[in-house]
mmCIF file of C-alpha atoms and ligand atoms in Angstrom:
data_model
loop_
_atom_site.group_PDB
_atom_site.id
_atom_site.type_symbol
_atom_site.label_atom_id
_atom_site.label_comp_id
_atom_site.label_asym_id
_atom_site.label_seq_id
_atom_site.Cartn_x
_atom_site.Cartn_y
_atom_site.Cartn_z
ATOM 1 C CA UNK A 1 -4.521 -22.385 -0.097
ATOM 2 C CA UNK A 2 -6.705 -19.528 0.699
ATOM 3 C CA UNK A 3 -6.062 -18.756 4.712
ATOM 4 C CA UNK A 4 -4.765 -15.591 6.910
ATOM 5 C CA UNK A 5 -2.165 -13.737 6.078
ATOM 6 C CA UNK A 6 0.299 -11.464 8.164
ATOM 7 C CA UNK A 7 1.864 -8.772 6.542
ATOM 8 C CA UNK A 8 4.362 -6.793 8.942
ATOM 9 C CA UNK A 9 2.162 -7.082 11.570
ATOM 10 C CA UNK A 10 -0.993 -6.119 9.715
ATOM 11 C CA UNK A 11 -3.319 -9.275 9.898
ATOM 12 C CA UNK A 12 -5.852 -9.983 6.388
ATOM 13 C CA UNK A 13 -8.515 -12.573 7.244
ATOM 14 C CA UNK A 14 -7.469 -14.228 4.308
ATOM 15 C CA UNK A 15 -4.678 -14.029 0.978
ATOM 16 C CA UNK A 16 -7.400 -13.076 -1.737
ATOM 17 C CA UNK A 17 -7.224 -9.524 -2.120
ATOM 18 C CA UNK A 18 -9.169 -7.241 -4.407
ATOM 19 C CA UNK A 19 -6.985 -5.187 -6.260
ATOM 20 C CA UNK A 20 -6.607 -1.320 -6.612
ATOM 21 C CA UNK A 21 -8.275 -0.456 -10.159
ATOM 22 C CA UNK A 22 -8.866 3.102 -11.493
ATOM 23 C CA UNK A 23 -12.632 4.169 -11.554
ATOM 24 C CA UNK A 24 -13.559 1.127 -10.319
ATOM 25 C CA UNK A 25 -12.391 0.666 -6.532
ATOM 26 C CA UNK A 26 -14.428 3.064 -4.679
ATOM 27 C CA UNK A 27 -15.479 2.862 -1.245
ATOM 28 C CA UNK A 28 -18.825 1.298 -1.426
ATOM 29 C CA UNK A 29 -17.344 -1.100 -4.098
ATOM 30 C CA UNK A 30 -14.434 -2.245 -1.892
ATOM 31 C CA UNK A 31 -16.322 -2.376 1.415
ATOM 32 C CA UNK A 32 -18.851 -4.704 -0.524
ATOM 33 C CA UNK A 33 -15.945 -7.071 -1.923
ATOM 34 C CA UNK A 34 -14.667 -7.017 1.660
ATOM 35 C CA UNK A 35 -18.146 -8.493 3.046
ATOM 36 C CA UNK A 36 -18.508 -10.993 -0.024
ATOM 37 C CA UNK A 37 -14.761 -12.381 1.640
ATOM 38 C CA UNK A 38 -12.063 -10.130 -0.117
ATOM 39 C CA UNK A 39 -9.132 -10.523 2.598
ATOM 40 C CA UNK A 40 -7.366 -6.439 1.965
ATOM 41 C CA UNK A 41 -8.723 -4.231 -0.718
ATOM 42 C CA UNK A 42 -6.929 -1.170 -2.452
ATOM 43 C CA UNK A 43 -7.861 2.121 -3.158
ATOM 44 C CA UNK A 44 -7.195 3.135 -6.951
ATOM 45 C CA UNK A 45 -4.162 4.789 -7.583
ATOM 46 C CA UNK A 46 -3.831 8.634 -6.528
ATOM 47 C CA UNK A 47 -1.792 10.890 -7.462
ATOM 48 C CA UNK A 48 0.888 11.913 -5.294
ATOM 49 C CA UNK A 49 1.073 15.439 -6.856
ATOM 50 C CA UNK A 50 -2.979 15.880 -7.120
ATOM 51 C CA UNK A 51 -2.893 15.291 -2.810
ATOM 52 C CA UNK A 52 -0.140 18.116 -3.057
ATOM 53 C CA UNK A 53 -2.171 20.326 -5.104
ATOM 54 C CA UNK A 54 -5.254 19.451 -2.562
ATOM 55 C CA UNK A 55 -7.215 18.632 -5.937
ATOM 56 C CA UNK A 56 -10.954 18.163 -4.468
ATOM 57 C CA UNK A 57 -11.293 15.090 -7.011
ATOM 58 C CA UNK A 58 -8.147 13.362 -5.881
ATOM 59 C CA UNK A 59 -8.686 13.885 -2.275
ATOM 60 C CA UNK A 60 -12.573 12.184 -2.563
ATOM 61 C CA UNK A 61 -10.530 8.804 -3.636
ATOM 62 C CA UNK A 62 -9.554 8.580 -0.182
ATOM 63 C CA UNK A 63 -13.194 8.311 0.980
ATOM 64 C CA UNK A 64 -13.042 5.286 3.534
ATOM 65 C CA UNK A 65 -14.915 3.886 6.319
ATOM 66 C CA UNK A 66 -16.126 1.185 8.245
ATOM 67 C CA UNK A 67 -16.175 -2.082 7.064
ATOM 68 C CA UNK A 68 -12.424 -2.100 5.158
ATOM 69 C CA UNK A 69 -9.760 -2.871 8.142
ATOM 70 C CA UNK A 70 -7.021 -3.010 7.564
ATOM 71 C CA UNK A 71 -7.022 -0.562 5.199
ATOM 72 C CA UNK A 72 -4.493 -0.057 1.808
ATOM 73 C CA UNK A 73 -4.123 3.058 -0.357
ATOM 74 C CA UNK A 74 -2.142 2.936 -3.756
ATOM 75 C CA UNK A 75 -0.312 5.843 -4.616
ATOM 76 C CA UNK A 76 1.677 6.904 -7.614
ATOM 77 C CA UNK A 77 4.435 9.132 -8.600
ATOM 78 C CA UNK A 78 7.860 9.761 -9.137
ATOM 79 C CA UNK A 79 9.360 12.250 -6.655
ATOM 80 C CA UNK A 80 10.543 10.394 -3.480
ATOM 81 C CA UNK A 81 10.370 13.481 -1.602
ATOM 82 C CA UNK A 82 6.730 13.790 -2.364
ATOM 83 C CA UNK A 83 5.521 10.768 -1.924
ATOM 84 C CA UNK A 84 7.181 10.450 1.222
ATOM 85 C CA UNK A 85 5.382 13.744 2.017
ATOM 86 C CA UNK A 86 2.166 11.895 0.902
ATOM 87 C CA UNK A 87 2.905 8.795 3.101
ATOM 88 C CA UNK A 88 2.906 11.294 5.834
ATOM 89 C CA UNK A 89 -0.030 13.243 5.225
ATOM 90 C CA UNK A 90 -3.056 13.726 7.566
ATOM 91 C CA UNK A 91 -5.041 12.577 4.368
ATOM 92 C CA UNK A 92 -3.355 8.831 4.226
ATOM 93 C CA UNK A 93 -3.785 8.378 8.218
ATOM 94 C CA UNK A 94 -6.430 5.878 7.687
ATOM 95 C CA UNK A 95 -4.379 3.639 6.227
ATOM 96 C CA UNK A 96 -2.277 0.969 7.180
ATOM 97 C CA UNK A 97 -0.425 -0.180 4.538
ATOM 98 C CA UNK A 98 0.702 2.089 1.022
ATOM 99 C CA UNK A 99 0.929 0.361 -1.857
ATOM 100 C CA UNK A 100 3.144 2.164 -4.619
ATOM 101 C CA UNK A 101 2.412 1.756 -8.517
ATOM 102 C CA UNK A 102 5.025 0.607 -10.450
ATOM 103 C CA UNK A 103 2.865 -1.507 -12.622
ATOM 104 C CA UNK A 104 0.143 1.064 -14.648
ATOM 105 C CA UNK A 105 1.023 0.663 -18.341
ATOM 106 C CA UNK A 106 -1.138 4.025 -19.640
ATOM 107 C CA UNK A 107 1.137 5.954 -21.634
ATOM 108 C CA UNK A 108 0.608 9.807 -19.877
ATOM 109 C CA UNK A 109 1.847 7.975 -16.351
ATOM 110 C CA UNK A 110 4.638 6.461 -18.140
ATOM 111 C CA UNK A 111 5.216 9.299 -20.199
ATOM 112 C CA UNK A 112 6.531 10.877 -16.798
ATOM 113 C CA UNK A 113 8.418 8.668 -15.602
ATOM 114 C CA UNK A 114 5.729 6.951 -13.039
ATOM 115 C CA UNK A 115 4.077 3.688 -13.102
ATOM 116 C CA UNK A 116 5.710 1.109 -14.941
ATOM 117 C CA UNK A 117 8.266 3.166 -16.247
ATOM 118 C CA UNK A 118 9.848 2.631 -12.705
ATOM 119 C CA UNK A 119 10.919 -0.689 -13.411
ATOM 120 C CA UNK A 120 13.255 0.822 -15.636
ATOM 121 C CA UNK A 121 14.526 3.261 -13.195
ATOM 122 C CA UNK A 122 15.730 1.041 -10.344
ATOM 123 C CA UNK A 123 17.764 3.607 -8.983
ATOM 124 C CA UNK A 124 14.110 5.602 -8.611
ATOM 125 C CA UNK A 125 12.412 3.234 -8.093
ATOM 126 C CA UNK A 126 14.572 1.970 -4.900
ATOM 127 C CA UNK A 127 14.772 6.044 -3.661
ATOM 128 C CA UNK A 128 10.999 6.491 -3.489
ATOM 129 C CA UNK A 129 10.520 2.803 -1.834
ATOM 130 C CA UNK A 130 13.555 3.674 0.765
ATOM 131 C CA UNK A 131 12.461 7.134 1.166
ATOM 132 C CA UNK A 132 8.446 6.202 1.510
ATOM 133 C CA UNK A 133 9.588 3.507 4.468
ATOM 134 C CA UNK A 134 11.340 6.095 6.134
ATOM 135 C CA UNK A 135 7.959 7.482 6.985
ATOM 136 C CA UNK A 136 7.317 4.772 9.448
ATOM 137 C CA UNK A 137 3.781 3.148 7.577
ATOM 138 C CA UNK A 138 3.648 -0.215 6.029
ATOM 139 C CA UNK A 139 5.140 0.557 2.191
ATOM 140 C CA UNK A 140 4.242 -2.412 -0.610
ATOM 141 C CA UNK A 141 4.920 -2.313 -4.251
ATOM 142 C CA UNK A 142 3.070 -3.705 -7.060
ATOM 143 C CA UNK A 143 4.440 -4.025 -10.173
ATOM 144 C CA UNK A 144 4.572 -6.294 -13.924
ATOM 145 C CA UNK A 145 7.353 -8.531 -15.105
ATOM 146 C CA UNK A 146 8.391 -6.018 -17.396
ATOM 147 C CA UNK A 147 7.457 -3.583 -19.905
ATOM 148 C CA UNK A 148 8.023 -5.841 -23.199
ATOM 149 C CA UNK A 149 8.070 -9.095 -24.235
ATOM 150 C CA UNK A 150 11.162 -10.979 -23.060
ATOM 151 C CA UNK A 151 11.957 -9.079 -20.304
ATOM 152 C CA UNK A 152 12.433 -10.852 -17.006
ATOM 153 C CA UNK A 153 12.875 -8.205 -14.333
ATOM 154 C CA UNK A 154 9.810 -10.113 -11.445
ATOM 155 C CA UNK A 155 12.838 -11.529 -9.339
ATOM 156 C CA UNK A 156 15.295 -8.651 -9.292
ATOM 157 C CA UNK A 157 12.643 -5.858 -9.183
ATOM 158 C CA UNK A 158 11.172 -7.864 -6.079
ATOM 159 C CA UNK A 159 14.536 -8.079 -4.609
ATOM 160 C CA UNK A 160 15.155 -4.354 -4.772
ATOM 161 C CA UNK A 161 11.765 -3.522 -3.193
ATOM 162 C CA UNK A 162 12.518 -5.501 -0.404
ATOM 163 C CA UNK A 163 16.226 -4.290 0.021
ATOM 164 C CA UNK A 164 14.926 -0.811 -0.010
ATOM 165 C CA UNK A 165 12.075 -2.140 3.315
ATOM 166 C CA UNK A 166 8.634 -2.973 1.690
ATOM 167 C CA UNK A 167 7.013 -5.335 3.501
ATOM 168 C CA UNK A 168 5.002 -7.169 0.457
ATOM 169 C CA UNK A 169 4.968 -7.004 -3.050
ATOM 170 C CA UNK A 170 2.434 -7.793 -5.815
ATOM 171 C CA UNK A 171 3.818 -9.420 -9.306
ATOM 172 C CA UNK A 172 1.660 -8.891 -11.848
ATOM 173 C CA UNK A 173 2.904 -11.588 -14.328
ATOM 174 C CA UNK A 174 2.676 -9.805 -17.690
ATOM 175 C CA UNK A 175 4.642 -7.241 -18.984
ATOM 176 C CA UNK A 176 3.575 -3.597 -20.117
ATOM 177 C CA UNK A 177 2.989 -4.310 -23.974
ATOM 178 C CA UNK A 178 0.358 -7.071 -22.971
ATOM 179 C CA UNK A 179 -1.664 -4.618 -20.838
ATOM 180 C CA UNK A 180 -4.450 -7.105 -19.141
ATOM 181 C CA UNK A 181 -4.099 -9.774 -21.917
ATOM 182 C CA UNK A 182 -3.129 -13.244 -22.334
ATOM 183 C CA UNK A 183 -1.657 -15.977 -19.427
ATOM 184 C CA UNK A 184 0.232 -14.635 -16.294
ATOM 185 C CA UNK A 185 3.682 -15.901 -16.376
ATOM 186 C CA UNK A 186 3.713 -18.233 -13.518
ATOM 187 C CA UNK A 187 7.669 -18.904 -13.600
ATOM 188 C CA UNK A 188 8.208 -14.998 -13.333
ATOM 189 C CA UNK A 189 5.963 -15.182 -10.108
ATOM 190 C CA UNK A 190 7.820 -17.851 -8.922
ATOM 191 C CA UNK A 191 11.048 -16.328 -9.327
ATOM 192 C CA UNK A 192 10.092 -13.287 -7.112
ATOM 193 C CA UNK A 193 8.993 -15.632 -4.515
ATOM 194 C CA UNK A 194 12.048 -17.321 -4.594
ATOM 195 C CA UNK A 195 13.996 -14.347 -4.342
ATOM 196 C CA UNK A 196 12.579 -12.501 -1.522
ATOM 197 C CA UNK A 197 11.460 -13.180 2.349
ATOM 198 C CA UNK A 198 8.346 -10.767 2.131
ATOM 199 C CA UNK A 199 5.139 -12.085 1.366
ATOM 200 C CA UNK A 200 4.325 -12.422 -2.742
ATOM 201 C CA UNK A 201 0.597 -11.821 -3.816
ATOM 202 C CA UNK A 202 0.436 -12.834 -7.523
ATOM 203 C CA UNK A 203 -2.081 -11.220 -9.627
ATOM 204 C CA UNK A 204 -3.173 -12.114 -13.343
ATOM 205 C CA UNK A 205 -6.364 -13.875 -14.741
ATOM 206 C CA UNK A 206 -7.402 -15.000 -12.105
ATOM 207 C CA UNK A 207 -11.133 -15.647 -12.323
ATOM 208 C CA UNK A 208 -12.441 -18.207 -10.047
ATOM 209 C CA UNK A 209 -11.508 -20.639 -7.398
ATOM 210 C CA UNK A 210 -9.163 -23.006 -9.503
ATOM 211 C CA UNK A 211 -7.714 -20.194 -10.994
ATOM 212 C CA UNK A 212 -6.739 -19.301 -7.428
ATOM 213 C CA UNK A 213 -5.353 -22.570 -6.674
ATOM 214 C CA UNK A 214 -3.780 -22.636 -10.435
ATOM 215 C CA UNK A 215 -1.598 -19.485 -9.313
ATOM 216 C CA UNK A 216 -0.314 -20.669 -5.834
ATOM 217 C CA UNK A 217 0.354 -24.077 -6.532
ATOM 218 C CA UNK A 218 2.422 -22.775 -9.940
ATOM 219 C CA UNK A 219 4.108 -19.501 -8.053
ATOM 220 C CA UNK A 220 4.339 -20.397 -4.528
ATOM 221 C CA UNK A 221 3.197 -17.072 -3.699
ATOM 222 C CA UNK A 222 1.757 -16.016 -0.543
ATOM 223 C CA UNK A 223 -1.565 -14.835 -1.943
ATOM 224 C CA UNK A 224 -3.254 -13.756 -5.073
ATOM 225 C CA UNK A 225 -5.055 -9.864 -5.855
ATOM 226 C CA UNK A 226 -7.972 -9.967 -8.259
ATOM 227 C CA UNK A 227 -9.245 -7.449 -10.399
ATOM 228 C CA UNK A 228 -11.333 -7.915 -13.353
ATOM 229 C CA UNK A 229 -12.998 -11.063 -12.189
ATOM 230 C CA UNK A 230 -14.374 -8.887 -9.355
ATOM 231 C CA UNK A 231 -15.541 -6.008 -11.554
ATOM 232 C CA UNK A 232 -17.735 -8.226 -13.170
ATOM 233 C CA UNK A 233 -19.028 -10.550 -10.543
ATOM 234 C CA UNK A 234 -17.329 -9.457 -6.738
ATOM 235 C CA UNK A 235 -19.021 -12.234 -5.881
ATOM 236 C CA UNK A 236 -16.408 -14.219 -6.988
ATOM 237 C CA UNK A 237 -14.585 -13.652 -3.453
ATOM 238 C CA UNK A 238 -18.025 -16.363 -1.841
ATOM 239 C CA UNK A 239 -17.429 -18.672 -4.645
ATOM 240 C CA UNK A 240 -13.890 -18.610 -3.432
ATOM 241 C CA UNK A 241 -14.163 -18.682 0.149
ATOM 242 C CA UNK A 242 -16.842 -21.620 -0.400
ATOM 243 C CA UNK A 243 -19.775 -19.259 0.918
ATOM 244 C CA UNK A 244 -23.012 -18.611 0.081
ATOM 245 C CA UNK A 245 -23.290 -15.772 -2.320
ATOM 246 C CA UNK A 246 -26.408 -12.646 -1.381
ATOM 247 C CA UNK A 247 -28.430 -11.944 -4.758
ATOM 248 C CA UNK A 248 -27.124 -10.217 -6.688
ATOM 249 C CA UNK A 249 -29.793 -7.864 -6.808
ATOM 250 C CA UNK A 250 -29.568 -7.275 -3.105
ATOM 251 C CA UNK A 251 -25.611 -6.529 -3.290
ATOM 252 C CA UNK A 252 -26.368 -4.241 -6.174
ATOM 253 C CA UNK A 253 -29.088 -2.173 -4.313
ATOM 254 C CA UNK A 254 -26.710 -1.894 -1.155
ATOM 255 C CA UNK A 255 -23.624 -0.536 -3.873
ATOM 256 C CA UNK A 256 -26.247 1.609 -5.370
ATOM 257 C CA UNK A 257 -27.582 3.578 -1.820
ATOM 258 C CA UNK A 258 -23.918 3.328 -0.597
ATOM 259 C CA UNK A 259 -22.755 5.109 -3.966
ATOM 260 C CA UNK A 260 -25.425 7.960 -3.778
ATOM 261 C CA UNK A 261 -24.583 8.505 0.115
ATOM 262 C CA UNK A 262 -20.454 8.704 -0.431
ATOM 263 C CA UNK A 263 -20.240 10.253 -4.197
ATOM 264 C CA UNK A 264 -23.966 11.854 -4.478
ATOM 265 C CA UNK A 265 -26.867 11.233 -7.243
ATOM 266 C CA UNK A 266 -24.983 12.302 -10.205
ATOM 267 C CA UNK A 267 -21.996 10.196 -10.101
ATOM 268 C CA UNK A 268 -23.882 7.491 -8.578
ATOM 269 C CA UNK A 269 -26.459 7.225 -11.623
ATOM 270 C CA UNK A 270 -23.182 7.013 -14.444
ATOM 271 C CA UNK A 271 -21.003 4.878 -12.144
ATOM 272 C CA UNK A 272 -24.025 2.641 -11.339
ATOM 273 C CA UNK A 273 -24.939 2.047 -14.637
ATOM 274 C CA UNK A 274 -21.767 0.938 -15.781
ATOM 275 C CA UNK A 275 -21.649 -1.884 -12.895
ATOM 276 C CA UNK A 276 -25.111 -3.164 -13.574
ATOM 277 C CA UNK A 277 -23.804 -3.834 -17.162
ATOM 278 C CA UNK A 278 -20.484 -5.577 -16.045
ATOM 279 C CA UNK A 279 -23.213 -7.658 -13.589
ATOM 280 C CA UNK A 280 -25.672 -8.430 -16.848
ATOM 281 C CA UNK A 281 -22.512 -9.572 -18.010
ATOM 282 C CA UNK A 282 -23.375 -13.055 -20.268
ATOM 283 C CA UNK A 283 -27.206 -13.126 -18.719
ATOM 284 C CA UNK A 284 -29.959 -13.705 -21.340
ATOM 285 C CA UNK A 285 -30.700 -9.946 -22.929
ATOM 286 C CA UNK A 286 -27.409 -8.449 -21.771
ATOM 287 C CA UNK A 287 -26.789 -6.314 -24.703
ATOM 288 C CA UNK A 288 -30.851 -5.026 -24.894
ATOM 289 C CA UNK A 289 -30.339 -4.876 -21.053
ATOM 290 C CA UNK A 290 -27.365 -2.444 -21.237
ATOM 291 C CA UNK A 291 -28.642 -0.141 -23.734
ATOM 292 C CA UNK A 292 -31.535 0.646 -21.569
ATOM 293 C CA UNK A 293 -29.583 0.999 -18.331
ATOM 294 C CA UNK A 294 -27.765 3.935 -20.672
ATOM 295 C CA UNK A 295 -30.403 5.810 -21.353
ATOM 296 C CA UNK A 296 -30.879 6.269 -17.473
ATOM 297 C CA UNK A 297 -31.260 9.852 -16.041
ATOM 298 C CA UNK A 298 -31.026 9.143 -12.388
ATOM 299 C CA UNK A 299 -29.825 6.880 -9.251
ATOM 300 C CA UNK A 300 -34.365 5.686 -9.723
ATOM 301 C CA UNK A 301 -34.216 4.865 -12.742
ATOM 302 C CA UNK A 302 -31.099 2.592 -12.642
ATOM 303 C CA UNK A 303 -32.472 1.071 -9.580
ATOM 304 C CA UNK A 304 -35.904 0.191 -11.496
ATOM 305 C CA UNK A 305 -33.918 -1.193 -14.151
ATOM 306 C CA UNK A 306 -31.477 -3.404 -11.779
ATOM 307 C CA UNK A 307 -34.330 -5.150 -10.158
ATOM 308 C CA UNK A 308 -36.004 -6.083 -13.911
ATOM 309 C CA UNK A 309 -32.556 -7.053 -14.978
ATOM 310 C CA UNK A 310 -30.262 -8.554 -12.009
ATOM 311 C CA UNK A 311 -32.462 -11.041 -10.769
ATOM 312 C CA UNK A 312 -30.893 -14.594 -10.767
ATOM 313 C CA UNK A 313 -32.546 -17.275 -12.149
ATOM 314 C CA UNK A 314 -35.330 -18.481 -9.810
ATOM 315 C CA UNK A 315 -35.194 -15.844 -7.576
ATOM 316 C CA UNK A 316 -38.085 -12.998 -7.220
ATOM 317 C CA UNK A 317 -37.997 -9.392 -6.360
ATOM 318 C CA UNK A 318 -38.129 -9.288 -2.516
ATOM 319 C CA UNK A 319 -35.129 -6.963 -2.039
HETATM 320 C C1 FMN B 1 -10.298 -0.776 -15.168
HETATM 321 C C2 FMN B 1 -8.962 -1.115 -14.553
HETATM 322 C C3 FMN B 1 -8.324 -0.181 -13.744
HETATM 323 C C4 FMN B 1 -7.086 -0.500 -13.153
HETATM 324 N N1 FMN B 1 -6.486 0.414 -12.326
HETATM 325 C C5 FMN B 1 -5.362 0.074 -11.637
HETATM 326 C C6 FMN B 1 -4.813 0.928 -10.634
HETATM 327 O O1 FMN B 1 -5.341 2.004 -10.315
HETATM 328 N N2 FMN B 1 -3.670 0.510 -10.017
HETATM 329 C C7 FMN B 1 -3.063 -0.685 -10.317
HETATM 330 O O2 FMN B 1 -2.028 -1.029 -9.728
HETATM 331 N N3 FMN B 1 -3.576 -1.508 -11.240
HETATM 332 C C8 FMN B 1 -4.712 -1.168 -11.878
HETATM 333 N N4 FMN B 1 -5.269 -2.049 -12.760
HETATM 334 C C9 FMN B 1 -4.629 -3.365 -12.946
HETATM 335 C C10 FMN B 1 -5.235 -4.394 -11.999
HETATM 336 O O3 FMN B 1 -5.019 -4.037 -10.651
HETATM 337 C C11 FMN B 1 -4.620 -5.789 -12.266
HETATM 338 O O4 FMN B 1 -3.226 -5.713 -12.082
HETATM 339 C C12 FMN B 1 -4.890 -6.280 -13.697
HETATM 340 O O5 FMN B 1 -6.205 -5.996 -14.113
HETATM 341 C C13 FMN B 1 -4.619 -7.788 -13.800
HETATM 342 O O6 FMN B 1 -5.483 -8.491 -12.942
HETATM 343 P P1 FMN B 1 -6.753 -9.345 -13.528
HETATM 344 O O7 FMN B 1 -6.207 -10.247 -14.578
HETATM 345 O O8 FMN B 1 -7.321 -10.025 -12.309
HETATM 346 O O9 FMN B 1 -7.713 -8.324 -14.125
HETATM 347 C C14 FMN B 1 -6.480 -1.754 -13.374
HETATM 348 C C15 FMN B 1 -7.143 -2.675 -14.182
HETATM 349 C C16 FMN B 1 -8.365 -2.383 -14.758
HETATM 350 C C17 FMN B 1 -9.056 -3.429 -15.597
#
């Protein structure tokens, strides 16, 4: 189930993928889920119109490096013009394949017609894809099975992405009104899989290595994208891959330095804080644990705290 995958030419090491997610998928975080065994990683979705503007902020998601090849972006937006601009930009280069949003369910991206509210604009939705290919990079899609309850738009929607030349798309099996909640449908996967030639990665609660096997065995898809499993425990891709998982400890000091180097001290000591809570995650004290990584001033202080509260049972402090 889990093996290489080709996508246009673009070869992944392997079909688990860690998925784009907003304030979450830096580059020290993805570059880490790459060595634990993630196959492709994404960058969080950026805003087409913030590149345009050259917003400073918007620009710094972009940060990438050694350690992530290939390399994917996500982008959103709802201009095909300008995100065929942005597909052609010095500033997406780096990157060999662009994934386009057509999946976020937050109401001031839907409010403007981007995101999920794309599904139910396929006349959009197929100009930006058509227009985005015509800039001559690797163009995927990932997107829900609908925005309510009911709907059953997986096949057609991955029909239309592939008519208009992506090369892959992702299905994330619930539909707008359940946000991240409840059971991917597996039959909607399936029915995108069945209705296109480009490779399907199906994405949905999946948390572990029989969840993995769960999804392809129901969908048929090609591959599988993971994202809250891995904000919680990225080591998640070993148990996967059947390897031997580093410390915790010791992956949480490398994301810490790596953090401070790419983003500096500030936004490494509030951004560092919050992952060593999602990592005390169910360990014995969590809740006393995360109140005191809170009260933490600086990138020290959260590293003192980390290696008093991330050590795995048995293990000592040797990192
Ligand atoms: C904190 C957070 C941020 C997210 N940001 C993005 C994003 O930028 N782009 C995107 O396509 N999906 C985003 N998602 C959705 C995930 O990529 C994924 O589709 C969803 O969480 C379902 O996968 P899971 O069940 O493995 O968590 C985000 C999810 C979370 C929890």
């Amino acid at each position: 189930m889990v093996r290489p995958i080709e996508i246009a030419g673009m070869v992944c090491p392997n079909n688990v993928f860690l998925a784009p997610m907003a304030g979450y998928s830096d580059y020290p975080f993805r570059k880490m889920c790459r060595a634990l065994g993630a196959g492709l990683s994404f960058t969080e979705m950026v805003s087409c119109k913030g590149l345009a503007f050259g917003n400073e902020a918007t620009k710094k998601l972009l940060t990438t490096g050694e350690g992530e090849t290939p390399r994917a972006v996500q982008i959103f937006g709802s201009s095909p013009v300008l995100m065929r601009a942005t597909c052609e930009s010095e500033e997406l280069a780096p990157f060999d394949l662009i994934d386009i949003n057509m999946g976020c369910p937050m109401p001031k991206i839907v409010k403007n017609g981007e995101g999920c509210a794309l599904m139910e604009n396929p006349v959009l939705a197929f100009q930006i894809v058509s227009e985005c290919v015509k800039s001559g990079k690797r163009i995927s899609v990932k997107f829900r099975t609908g925005m309510k309850e009911g709907d059953r738009l997986a096949a057609d929607f991955a029909k239309l992405c592939e008519d208009a030349g992506a090369c892959m798309v992702t299905v994330h099996g619930r539909t707008r009104d359940k946000i991240y909640s409840g059971p991917p449908d597996y039959g909607q996967i399936a029915e995108a899989k069945a209705a296109v030639k480009i490779p399907v990665i199906a994405n949905g609660g999946v948390w572990n290595r029989k969840d993995v096997d769960k999804m392809i065995d129901r969908t048929g898809a090609d591959g599988v994208m993971i994202a809250r499993a891995a904000m919680y425990n990225p080591r998640v891709f070993c148990e996967i891959a059947g390897a031997e998982p580093p410390s915790l400890l010791e992956i949480f000091l490398i994301q810490l330095r790596e953090t401070r180097e790419y983003y500096g001290d500030a936004f490494a000591t509030v951004q560092m804080r919050k992952m060593a809570a999602f990592y005390l995650k169910g360990k014995h004290g969590a809740a006393r644990g995360k109140q005191r990584l809170f009260a933490a001033k600086t990138p020290e202080e959260v590293e003192a705290l980390a290696r008093e509260l991330l050590v795995d049972p048995g293990e000592g402090t040797t990192v």
